[in-house]
Amino acid sequence: MIPTKHDLEPCPYGCRRTVLVTITGRGRRLAVDPIPDERGNTAIWRDGPGTWRSRSLAGTDAMPLLSYEDRVMPHVATSPACHPAPPAPALPGLLAFTARPRSTRGRLPHPRRTR
Ligand SMILES: [Zn+2]
């Protein structure tokens, strides 16, 4: 099945081409070029509710292309300027929760028992 114009959206990386945004088996968004390409390593299909899904054909254990799927190229493979954003840096506040040696500075001394 070929995606229609309504299924396409502008490239999220800003190259002004239209792409098909699919959902991978892991629930991630993957932008692919909407025109089937024999060199592609990604299979796309539309599920019952109408969501475009994708899966990789690259692994040795990957199923071959099925009759209802089309072979396409991931958009980042055909548009060199469109790379996914690098992973976000760690949030500064999270360092406070990582394990570190406990400091005794600034603590009150234990009370001494007196008889
Ligand atoms: Zn792009």
mmCIF file of N, CA and C and ligand atoms in Angstrom:
data_model
loop_
_atom_site.group_PDB
_atom_site.id
_atom_site.type_symbol
_atom_site.label_atom_id
_atom_site.label_comp_id
_atom_site.label_asym_id
_atom_site.label_seq_id
_atom_site.Cartn_x
_atom_site.Cartn_y
_atom_site.Cartn_z
ATOM 1 N N MET A 1 0.853 -1.189 0.000
ATOM 2 C CA MET A 1 0.000 0.000 0.000
ATOM 3 C C MET A 1 0.890 1.241 0.000
ATOM 4 N N ILE A 2 0.556 2.171 -0.830
ATOM 5 C CA ILE A 2 1.334 3.404 -0.935
ATOM 6 C C ILE A 2 0.640 4.480 -0.092
ATOM 7 N N PRO A 3 1.390 5.200 0.720
ATOM 8 C CA PRO A 3 0.757 6.267 1.508
ATOM 9 C C PRO A 3 0.207 7.374 0.625
ATOM 10 N N THR A 4 -0.900 7.943 1.031
ATOM 11 C CA THR A 4 -1.479 9.050 0.282
ATOM 12 C C THR A 4 -0.906 10.368 0.815
ATOM 13 N N LYS A 5 -1.274 11.443 0.145
ATOM 14 C CA LYS A 5 -0.800 12.764 0.539
ATOM 15 C C LYS A 5 -1.181 13.090 1.982
ATOM 16 N N HIS A 6 -2.340 12.601 2.404
ATOM 17 C CA HIS A 6 -2.823 12.919 3.754
ATOM 18 C C HIS A 6 -1.987 12.234 4.828
ATOM 19 N N ASP A 7 -1.299 11.157 4.459
ATOM 20 C CA ASP A 7 -0.486 10.436 5.441
ATOM 21 C C ASP A 7 0.868 11.100 5.657
ATOM 22 N N LEU A 8 1.242 11.976 4.744
ATOM 23 C CA LEU A 8 2.594 12.533 4.794
ATOM 24 C C LEU A 8 2.632 13.807 5.622
ATOM 25 N N GLU A 9 3.805 14.093 6.139
ATOM 26 C CA GLU A 9 3.996 15.336 6.885
ATOM 27 C C GLU A 9 5.383 15.874 6.574
ATOM 28 N N PRO A 10 5.610 17.165 6.858
ATOM 29 C CA PRO A 10 6.933 17.721 6.562
ATOM 30 C C PRO A 10 8.003 17.045 7.406
ATOM 31 N N CYS A 11 9.194 16.969 6.852
ATOM 32 C CA CYS A 11 10.309 16.348 7.560
ATOM 33 C C CYS A 11 10.503 17.006 8.929
ATOM 34 N N PRO A 12 10.570 16.192 9.997
ATOM 35 C CA PRO A 12 10.739 16.792 11.331
ATOM 36 C C PRO A 12 12.110 17.422 11.532
ATOM 37 N N TYR A 13 13.054 17.159 10.623
ATOM 38 C CA TYR A 13 14.391 17.734 10.763
ATOM 39 C C TYR A 13 14.551 19.007 9.947
ATOM 40 N N GLY A 14 13.509 19.360 9.197
ATOM 41 C CA GLY A 14 13.497 20.662 8.546
ATOM 42 C C GLY A 14 14.056 20.735 7.138
ATOM 43 N N CYS A 15 14.108 19.629 6.384
ATOM 44 C CA CYS A 15 14.652 19.704 5.022
ATOM 45 C C CYS A 15 13.571 20.024 3.992
ATOM 46 N N ARG A 16 12.339 20.198 4.418
ATOM 47 C CA ARG A 16 11.207 20.607 3.572
ATOM 48 C C ARG A 16 10.684 19.496 2.666
ATOM 49 N N ARG A 17 11.240 18.300 2.726
ATOM 50 C CA ARG A 17 10.640 17.197 1.980
ATOM 51 C C ARG A 17 9.512 16.627 2.821
ATOM 52 N N THR A 18 8.615 15.900 2.151
ATOM 53 C CA THR A 18 7.550 15.256 2.910
ATOM 54 C C THR A 18 7.963 13.820 3.192
ATOM 55 N N VAL A 19 7.659 13.382 4.398
ATOM 56 C CA VAL A 19 8.033 12.040 4.822
ATOM 57 C C VAL A 19 6.807 11.349 5.409
ATOM 58 N N LEU A 20 6.926 10.040 5.543
ATOM 59 C CA LEU A 20 5.891 9.269 6.218
ATOM 60 C C LEU A 20 6.450 8.902 7.593
ATOM 61 N N VAL A 21 5.760 9.328 8.621
ATOM 62 C CA VAL A 21 6.211 8.995 9.972
ATOM 63 C C VAL A 21 5.538 7.700 10.385
ATOM 64 N N THR A 22 6.359 6.704 10.681
ATOM 65 C CA THR A 22 5.847 5.392 11.052
ATOM 66 C C THR A 22 6.175 5.118 12.518
ATOM 67 N N ILE A 23 5.563 4.076 13.046
ATOM 68 C CA ILE A 23 5.840 3.647 14.409
ATOM 69 C C ILE A 23 6.540 2.294 14.322
ATOM 70 N N THR A 24 7.674 2.194 14.964
ATOM 71 C CA THR A 24 8.418 0.936 14.915
ATOM 72 C C THR A 24 7.844 -0.056 15.925
ATOM 73 N N GLY A 25 8.348 -1.252 15.886
ATOM 74 C CA GLY A 25 7.913 -2.274 16.828
ATOM 75 C C GLY A 25 8.201 -1.906 18.272
ATOM 76 N N ARG A 26 9.151 -1.035 18.466
ATOM 77 C CA ARG A 26 9.475 -0.582 19.825
ATOM 78 C C ARG A 26 8.759 0.700 20.210
ATOM 79 N N GLY A 27 7.824 1.126 19.355
ATOM 80 C CA GLY A 27 7.029 2.300 19.691
ATOM 81 C C GLY A 27 7.713 3.614 19.381
ATOM 82 N N ARG A 28 8.802 3.570 18.651
ATOM 83 C CA ARG A 28 9.495 4.811 18.301
ATOM 84 C C ARG A 28 8.990 5.325 16.968
ATOM 85 N N ARG A 29 9.107 6.642 16.770
ATOM 86 C CA ARG A 29 8.734 7.244 15.499
ATOM 87 C C ARG A 29 9.912 7.149 14.540
ATOM 88 N N LEU A 30 9.641 6.693 13.337
ATOM 89 C CA LEU A 30 10.680 6.609 12.316
ATOM 90 C C LEU A 30 10.156 7.244 11.045
ATOM 91 N N ALA A 31 10.859 8.275 10.575
ATOM 92 C CA ALA A 31 10.479 8.935 9.323
ATOM 93 C C ALA A 31 11.090 8.160 8.168
ATOM 94 N N VAL A 32 10.259 7.809 7.180
ATOM 95 C CA VAL A 32 10.752 7.092 6.001
ATOM 96 C C VAL A 32 10.351 7.864 4.762
ATOM 97 N N ASP A 33 11.069 7.611 3.676
ATOM 98 C CA ASP A 33 10.687 8.194 2.400
ATOM 99 C C ASP A 33 9.454 7.442 1.896
ATOM 100 N N PRO A 34 8.423 8.165 1.438
ATOM 101 C CA PRO A 34 7.147 7.515 1.135
ATOM 102 C C PRO A 34 7.135 6.720 -0.163
ATOM 103 N N ILE A 35 8.162 6.851 -0.992
ATOM 104 C CA ILE A 35 8.164 6.141 -2.275
ATOM 105 C C ILE A 35 8.949 4.842 -2.127
ATOM 106 N N PRO A 36 8.346 3.717 -2.497
ATOM 107 C CA PRO A 36 9.048 2.435 -2.366
ATOM 108 C C PRO A 36 10.383 2.437 -3.100
ATOM 109 N N ASP A 37 11.373 1.798 -2.491
ATOM 110 C CA ASP A 37 12.725 1.787 -3.037
ATOM 111 C C ASP A 37 13.310 0.399 -2.813
ATOM 112 N N GLU A 38 13.744 -0.231 -3.904
ATOM 113 C CA GLU A 38 14.272 -1.595 -3.810
ATOM 114 C C GLU A 38 15.531 -1.671 -2.962
ATOM 115 N N ARG A 39 16.230 -0.546 -2.790
ATOM 116 C CA ARG A 39 17.446 -0.550 -1.983
ATOM 117 C C ARG A 39 17.146 -0.384 -0.496
ATOM 118 N N GLY A 40 15.891 -0.119 -0.150
ATOM 119 C CA GLY A 40 15.537 0.172 1.236
ATOM 120 C C GLY A 40 15.726 -1.023 2.156
ATOM 121 N N ASN A 41 15.851 -0.729 3.436
ATOM 122 C CA ASN A 41 16.003 -1.800 4.425
ATOM 123 C C ASN A 41 14.884 -1.763 5.459
ATOM 124 N N THR A 42 13.784 -1.100 5.100
ATOM 125 C CA THR A 42 12.680 -0.952 6.035
ATOM 126 C C THR A 42 11.384 -1.354 5.348
ATOM 127 N N ALA A 43 10.570 -2.137 6.049
ATOM 128 C CA ALA A 43 9.256 -2.520 5.536
ATOM 129 C C ALA A 43 8.208 -1.661 6.220
ATOM 130 N N ILE A 44 7.246 -1.160 5.444
ATOM 131 C CA ILE A 44 6.140 -0.392 6.028
ATOM 132 C C ILE A 44 4.825 -1.044 5.654
ATOM 133 N N TRP A 45 3.861 -0.901 6.533
ATOM 134 C CA TRP A 45 2.506 -1.342 6.250
ATOM 135 C C TRP A 45 1.569 -0.531 7.126
ATOM 136 N N ARG A 46 0.299 -0.602 6.803
ATOM 137 C CA ARG A 46 -0.700 0.137 7.553
ATOM 138 C C ARG A 46 -1.519 -0.869 8.332
ATOM 139 N N ASP A 47 -1.639 -0.628 9.650
ATOM 140 C CA ASP A 47 -2.387 -1.592 10.459
ATOM 141 C C ASP A 47 -3.888 -1.280 10.417
ATOM 142 N N GLY A 48 -4.674 -2.056 11.123
ATOM 143 C CA GLY A 48 -6.129 -1.928 11.083
ATOM 144 C C GLY A 48 -6.635 -0.524 11.370
ATOM 145 N N PRO A 49 -6.253 0.078 12.501
ATOM 146 C CA PRO A 49 -6.722 1.442 12.798
ATOM 147 C C PRO A 49 -6.140 2.519 11.891
ATOM 148 N N GLY A 50 -5.207 2.175 11.018
ATOM 149 C CA GLY A 50 -4.695 3.160 10.063
ATOM 150 C C GLY A 50 -3.336 3.727 10.407
ATOM 151 N N THR A 51 -2.671 3.174 11.408
ATOM 152 C CA THR A 51 -1.336 3.647 11.767
ATOM 153 C C THR A 51 -0.304 3.009 10.847
ATOM 154 N N TRP A 52 0.609 3.829 10.351
ATOM 155 C CA TRP A 52 1.690 3.300 9.532
ATOM 156 C C TRP A 52 2.755 2.719 10.447
ATOM 157 N N ARG A 53 3.120 1.498 10.207
ATOM 158 C CA ARG A 53 4.107 0.805 11.028
ATOM 159 C C ARG A 53 5.322 0.480 10.177
ATOM 160 N N SER A 54 6.440 0.265 10.842
ATOM 161 C CA SER A 54 7.657 -0.078 10.113
ATOM 162 C C SER A 54 8.437 -1.113 10.893
ATOM 163 N N ARG A 55 9.244 -1.849 10.157
ATOM 164 C CA ARG A 55 10.167 -2.794 10.776
ATOM 165 C C ARG A 55 11.393 -2.898 9.892
ATOM 166 N N SER A 56 12.486 -3.313 10.527
ATOM 167 C CA SER A 56 13.738 -3.404 9.794
ATOM 168 C C SER A 56 13.808 -4.718 9.031
ATOM 169 N N LEU A 57 14.380 -4.656 7.846
ATOM 170 C CA LEU A 57 14.619 -5.866 7.055
ATOM 171 C C LEU A 57 16.097 -6.224 7.088
ATOM 172 N N ALA A 58 16.864 -5.541 7.927
ATOM 173 C CA ALA A 58 18.315 -5.638 7.838
ATOM 174 C C ALA A 58 18.884 -6.852 8.558
ATOM 175 N N GLY A 59 18.321 -7.261 9.676
ATOM 176 C CA GLY A 59 18.921 -8.336 10.465
ATOM 177 C C GLY A 59 18.874 -9.671 9.756
ATOM 178 N N THR A 60 19.755 -10.576 10.151
ATOM 179 C CA THR A 60 19.764 -11.906 9.533
ATOM 180 C C THR A 60 18.509 -12.689 9.895
ATOM 181 N N ASP A 61 17.911 -12.358 11.063
ATOM 182 C CA ASP A 61 16.697 -13.075 11.474
ATOM 183 C C ASP A 61 15.420 -12.318 11.113
ATOM 184 N N ALA A 62 15.563 -11.256 10.309
ATOM 185 C CA ALA A 62 14.375 -10.481 9.930
ATOM 186 C C ALA A 62 13.542 -11.275 8.930
ATOM 187 N N MET A 63 12.216 -11.212 9.091
ATOM 188 C CA MET A 63 11.322 -11.855 8.132
ATOM 189 C C MET A 63 11.481 -11.189 6.780
ATOM 190 N N PRO A 64 11.383 -11.950 5.700
ATOM 191 C CA PRO A 64 11.418 -11.305 4.376
ATOM 192 C C PRO A 64 10.178 -10.427 4.176
ATOM 193 N N LEU A 65 10.238 -9.582 3.171
ATOM 194 C CA LEU A 65 9.135 -8.665 2.885
ATOM 195 C C LEU A 65 7.842 -9.446 2.660
ATOM 196 N N LEU A 66 6.777 -9.048 3.329
ATOM 197 C CA LEU A 66 5.495 -9.727 3.181
ATOM 198 C C LEU A 66 4.673 -9.067 2.081
ATOM 199 N N SER A 67 3.608 -9.759 1.664
ATOM 200 C CA SER A 67 2.861 -9.288 0.493
ATOM 201 C C SER A 67 2.213 -7.925 0.705
ATOM 202 N N TYR A 68 1.855 -7.620 1.949
ATOM 203 C CA TYR A 68 1.164 -6.354 2.203
ATOM 204 C C TYR A 68 2.128 -5.234 2.621
ATOM 205 N N GLU A 69 3.413 -5.499 2.565
ATOM 206 C CA GLU A 69 4.393 -4.494 2.969
ATOM 207 C C GLU A 69 5.076 -3.878 1.743
ATOM 208 N N ASP A 70 5.621 -2.685 1.957
ATOM 209 C CA ASP A 70 6.439 -2.052 0.926
ATOM 210 C C ASP A 70 7.820 -1.818 1.490
ATOM 211 N N ARG A 71 8.806 -1.897 0.618
ATOM 212 C CA ARG A 71 10.202 -1.683 1.017
ATOM 213 C C ARG A 71 10.553 -0.221 0.758
ATOM 214 N N VAL A 72 10.998 0.469 1.787
ATOM 215 C CA VAL A 72 11.333 1.890 1.657
ATOM 216 C C VAL A 72 12.670 2.160 2.326
ATOM 217 N N MET A 73 13.149 3.384 2.107
ATOM 218 C CA MET A 73 14.378 3.849 2.753
ATOM 219 C C MET A 73 14.015 4.698 3.958
ATOM 220 N N PRO A 74 14.731 4.530 5.066
ATOM 221 C CA PRO A 74 14.557 5.488 6.159
ATOM 222 C C PRO A 74 14.971 6.874 5.670
ATOM 223 N N HIS A 75 14.274 7.893 6.108
ATOM 224 C CA HIS A 75 14.552 9.237 5.604
ATOM 225 C C HIS A 75 15.981 9.675 5.910
ATOM 226 N N VAL A 76 16.508 9.297 7.065
ATOM 227 C CA VAL A 76 17.866 9.743 7.419
ATOM 228 C C VAL A 76 18.912 9.126 6.482
ATOM 229 N N ALA A 77 18.552 8.046 5.778
ATOM 230 C CA ALA A 77 19.517 7.426 4.880
ATOM 231 C C ALA A 77 19.610 8.162 3.548
ATOM 232 N N THR A 78 18.541 8.863 3.163
ATOM 233 C CA THR A 78 18.552 9.535 1.866
ATOM 234 C C THR A 78 18.773 11.032 1.989
ATOM 235 N N SER A 79 18.666 11.558 3.176
ATOM 236 C CA SER A 79 18.831 12.995 3.379
ATOM 237 C C SER A 79 19.905 13.192 4.446
ATOM 238 N N PRO A 80 21.157 13.376 3.997
ATOM 239 C CA PRO A 80 22.278 13.399 4.955
ATOM 240 C C PRO A 80 22.154 14.473 6.028
ATOM 241 N N ALA A 81 21.446 15.563 5.729
ATOM 242 C CA ALA A 81 21.353 16.641 6.720
ATOM 243 C C ALA A 81 20.369 16.305 7.837
ATOM 244 N N CYS A 82 19.553 15.291 7.630
ATOM 245 C CA CYS A 82 18.488 14.991 8.587
ATOM 246 C C CYS A 82 18.908 13.875 9.522
ATOM 247 N N HIS A 83 19.564 14.261 10.580
ATOM 248 C CA HIS A 83 19.950 13.257 11.571
ATOM 249 C C HIS A 83 19.086 13.420 12.790
ATOM 250 N N PRO A 84 18.794 12.322 13.439
ATOM 251 C CA PRO A 84 18.030 12.434 14.681
ATOM 252 C C PRO A 84 18.823 13.243 15.697
ATOM 253 N N ALA A 85 18.116 13.910 16.555
ATOM 254 C CA ALA A 85 18.778 14.719 17.586
ATOM 255 C C ALA A 85 19.616 13.812 18.480
ATOM 256 N N PRO A 86 20.764 14.310 18.933
ATOM 257 C CA PRO A 86 21.572 13.500 19.847
ATOM 258 C C PRO A 86 20.815 13.288 21.150
ATOM 259 N N PRO A 87 21.175 12.262 21.891
ATOM 260 C CA PRO A 87 20.474 12.026 23.143
ATOM 261 C C PRO A 87 20.584 13.240 24.067
ATOM 262 N N ALA A 88 19.527 13.506 24.753
ATOM 263 C CA ALA A 88 19.513 14.678 25.630
ATOM 264 C C ALA A 88 20.525 14.501 26.759
ATOM 265 N N PRO A 89 21.197 15.603 27.155
ATOM 266 C CA PRO A 89 22.132 15.490 28.282
ATOM 267 C C PRO A 89 21.380 15.171 29.568
ATOM 268 N N ALA A 90 22.097 14.608 30.512
ATOM 269 C CA ALA A 90 21.472 14.245 31.774
ATOM 270 C C ALA A 90 20.956 15.491 32.475
ATOM 271 N N LEU A 91 19.848 15.347 33.123
ATOM 272 C CA LEU A 91 19.292 16.480 33.850
ATOM 273 C C LEU A 91 20.166 16.765 35.058
ATOM 274 N N PRO A 92 20.486 18.049 35.292
ATOM 275 C CA PRO A 92 21.409 18.356 36.390
ATOM 276 C C PRO A 92 20.892 17.904 37.748
ATOM 277 N N GLY A 93 19.607 17.977 37.980
ATOM 278 C CA GLY A 93 19.075 17.620 39.287
ATOM 279 C C GLY A 93 19.210 16.151 39.618
ATOM 280 N N LEU A 94 19.321 15.306 38.580
ATOM 281 C CA LEU A 94 19.357 13.868 38.835
ATOM 282 C C LEU A 94 20.648 13.435 39.515
ATOM 283 N N LEU A 95 21.705 14.237 39.408
ATOM 284 C CA LEU A 95 22.963 13.864 40.054
ATOM 285 C C LEU A 95 22.786 13.757 41.565
ATOM 286 N N ALA A 96 21.882 14.530 42.125
ATOM 287 C CA ALA A 96 21.674 14.533 43.575
ATOM 288 C C ALA A 96 21.174 13.175 44.055
ATOM 289 N N PHE A 97 20.577 12.392 43.151
ATOM 290 C CA PHE A 97 19.988 11.124 43.561
ATOM 291 C C PHE A 97 20.890 9.934 43.291
ATOM 292 N N THR A 98 22.035 10.161 42.690
ATOM 293 C CA THR A 98 22.921 9.033 42.445
ATOM 294 C C THR A 98 23.670 8.672 43.717
ATOM 295 N N ALA A 99 24.086 7.438 43.792
ATOM 296 C CA ALA A 99 24.763 6.977 45.008
ATOM 297 C C ALA A 99 26.107 7.675 45.156
ATOM 298 N N ARG A 100 26.377 8.172 46.302
ATOM 299 C CA ARG A 100 27.678 8.765 46.578
ATOM 300 C C ARG A 100 27.944 8.593 48.069
ATOM 301 N N PRO A 101 29.217 8.632 48.427
ATOM 302 C CA PRO A 101 29.526 8.410 49.838
ATOM 303 C C PRO A 101 28.852 9.447 50.717
ATOM 304 N N ARG A 102 28.358 8.973 51.820
ATOM 305 C CA ARG A 102 27.660 9.891 52.716
ATOM 306 C C ARG A 102 28.677 10.731 53.464
ATOM 307 N N SER A 103 28.379 11.954 53.524
ATOM 308 C CA SER A 103 29.271 12.867 54.224
ATOM 309 C C SER A 103 28.751 13.080 55.640
ATOM 310 N N THR A 104 29.684 13.182 56.565
ATOM 311 C CA THR A 104 29.259 13.432 57.942
ATOM 312 C C THR A 104 29.378 14.901 58.296
ATOM 313 N N ARG A 105 29.911 15.652 57.347
ATOM 314 C CA ARG A 105 30.034 17.081 57.636
ATOM 315 C C ARG A 105 28.659 17.719 57.713
ATOM 316 N N GLY A 106 28.554 18.633 58.617
ATOM 317 C CA GLY A 106 27.308 19.359 58.736
ATOM 318 C C GLY A 106 26.260 18.615 59.547
ATOM 319 N N ARG A 107 26.626 17.455 60.064
ATOM 320 C CA ARG A 107 25.654 16.724 60.870
ATOM 321 C C ARG A 107 25.899 17.003 62.346
ATOM 322 N N LEU A 108 24.859 16.881 63.057
ATOM 323 C CA LEU A 108 25.000 17.031 64.503
ATOM 324 C C LEU A 108 25.626 15.761 65.076
ATOM 325 N N PRO A 109 26.486 15.855 66.097
ATOM 326 C CA PRO A 109 27.045 14.661 66.698
ATOM 327 C C PRO A 109 25.950 13.882 67.439
ATOM 328 N N HIS A 110 26.165 12.575 67.540
ATOM 329 C CA HIS A 110 25.204 11.769 68.297
ATOM 330 C C HIS A 110 25.205 12.217 69.751
ATOM 331 N N PRO A 111 24.073 12.243 70.369
ATOM 332 C CA PRO A 111 24.047 12.634 71.779
ATOM 333 C C PRO A 111 24.751 11.588 72.650
ATOM 334 N N ARG A 112 25.475 12.029 73.635
ATOM 335 C CA ARG A 112 26.162 11.104 74.545
ATOM 336 C C ARG A 112 25.275 10.830 75.742
ATOM 337 N N ARG A 113 25.255 9.595 76.111
ATOM 338 C CA ARG A 113 24.467 9.260 77.297
ATOM 339 C C ARG A 113 25.261 9.601 78.536
ATOM 340 N N THR A 114 24.626 10.217 79.435
ATOM 341 C CA THR A 114 25.284 10.520 80.719
ATOM 342 C C THR A 114 24.476 9.888 81.828
ATOM 343 N N ARG A 115 25.178 9.383 82.802
ATOM 344 C CA ARG A 115 24.476 8.785 83.932
ATOM 345 C C ARG A 115 24.481 9.678 85.146
HETATM 346 ZN ZN ZN B 1 14.578 15.644 6.113
#
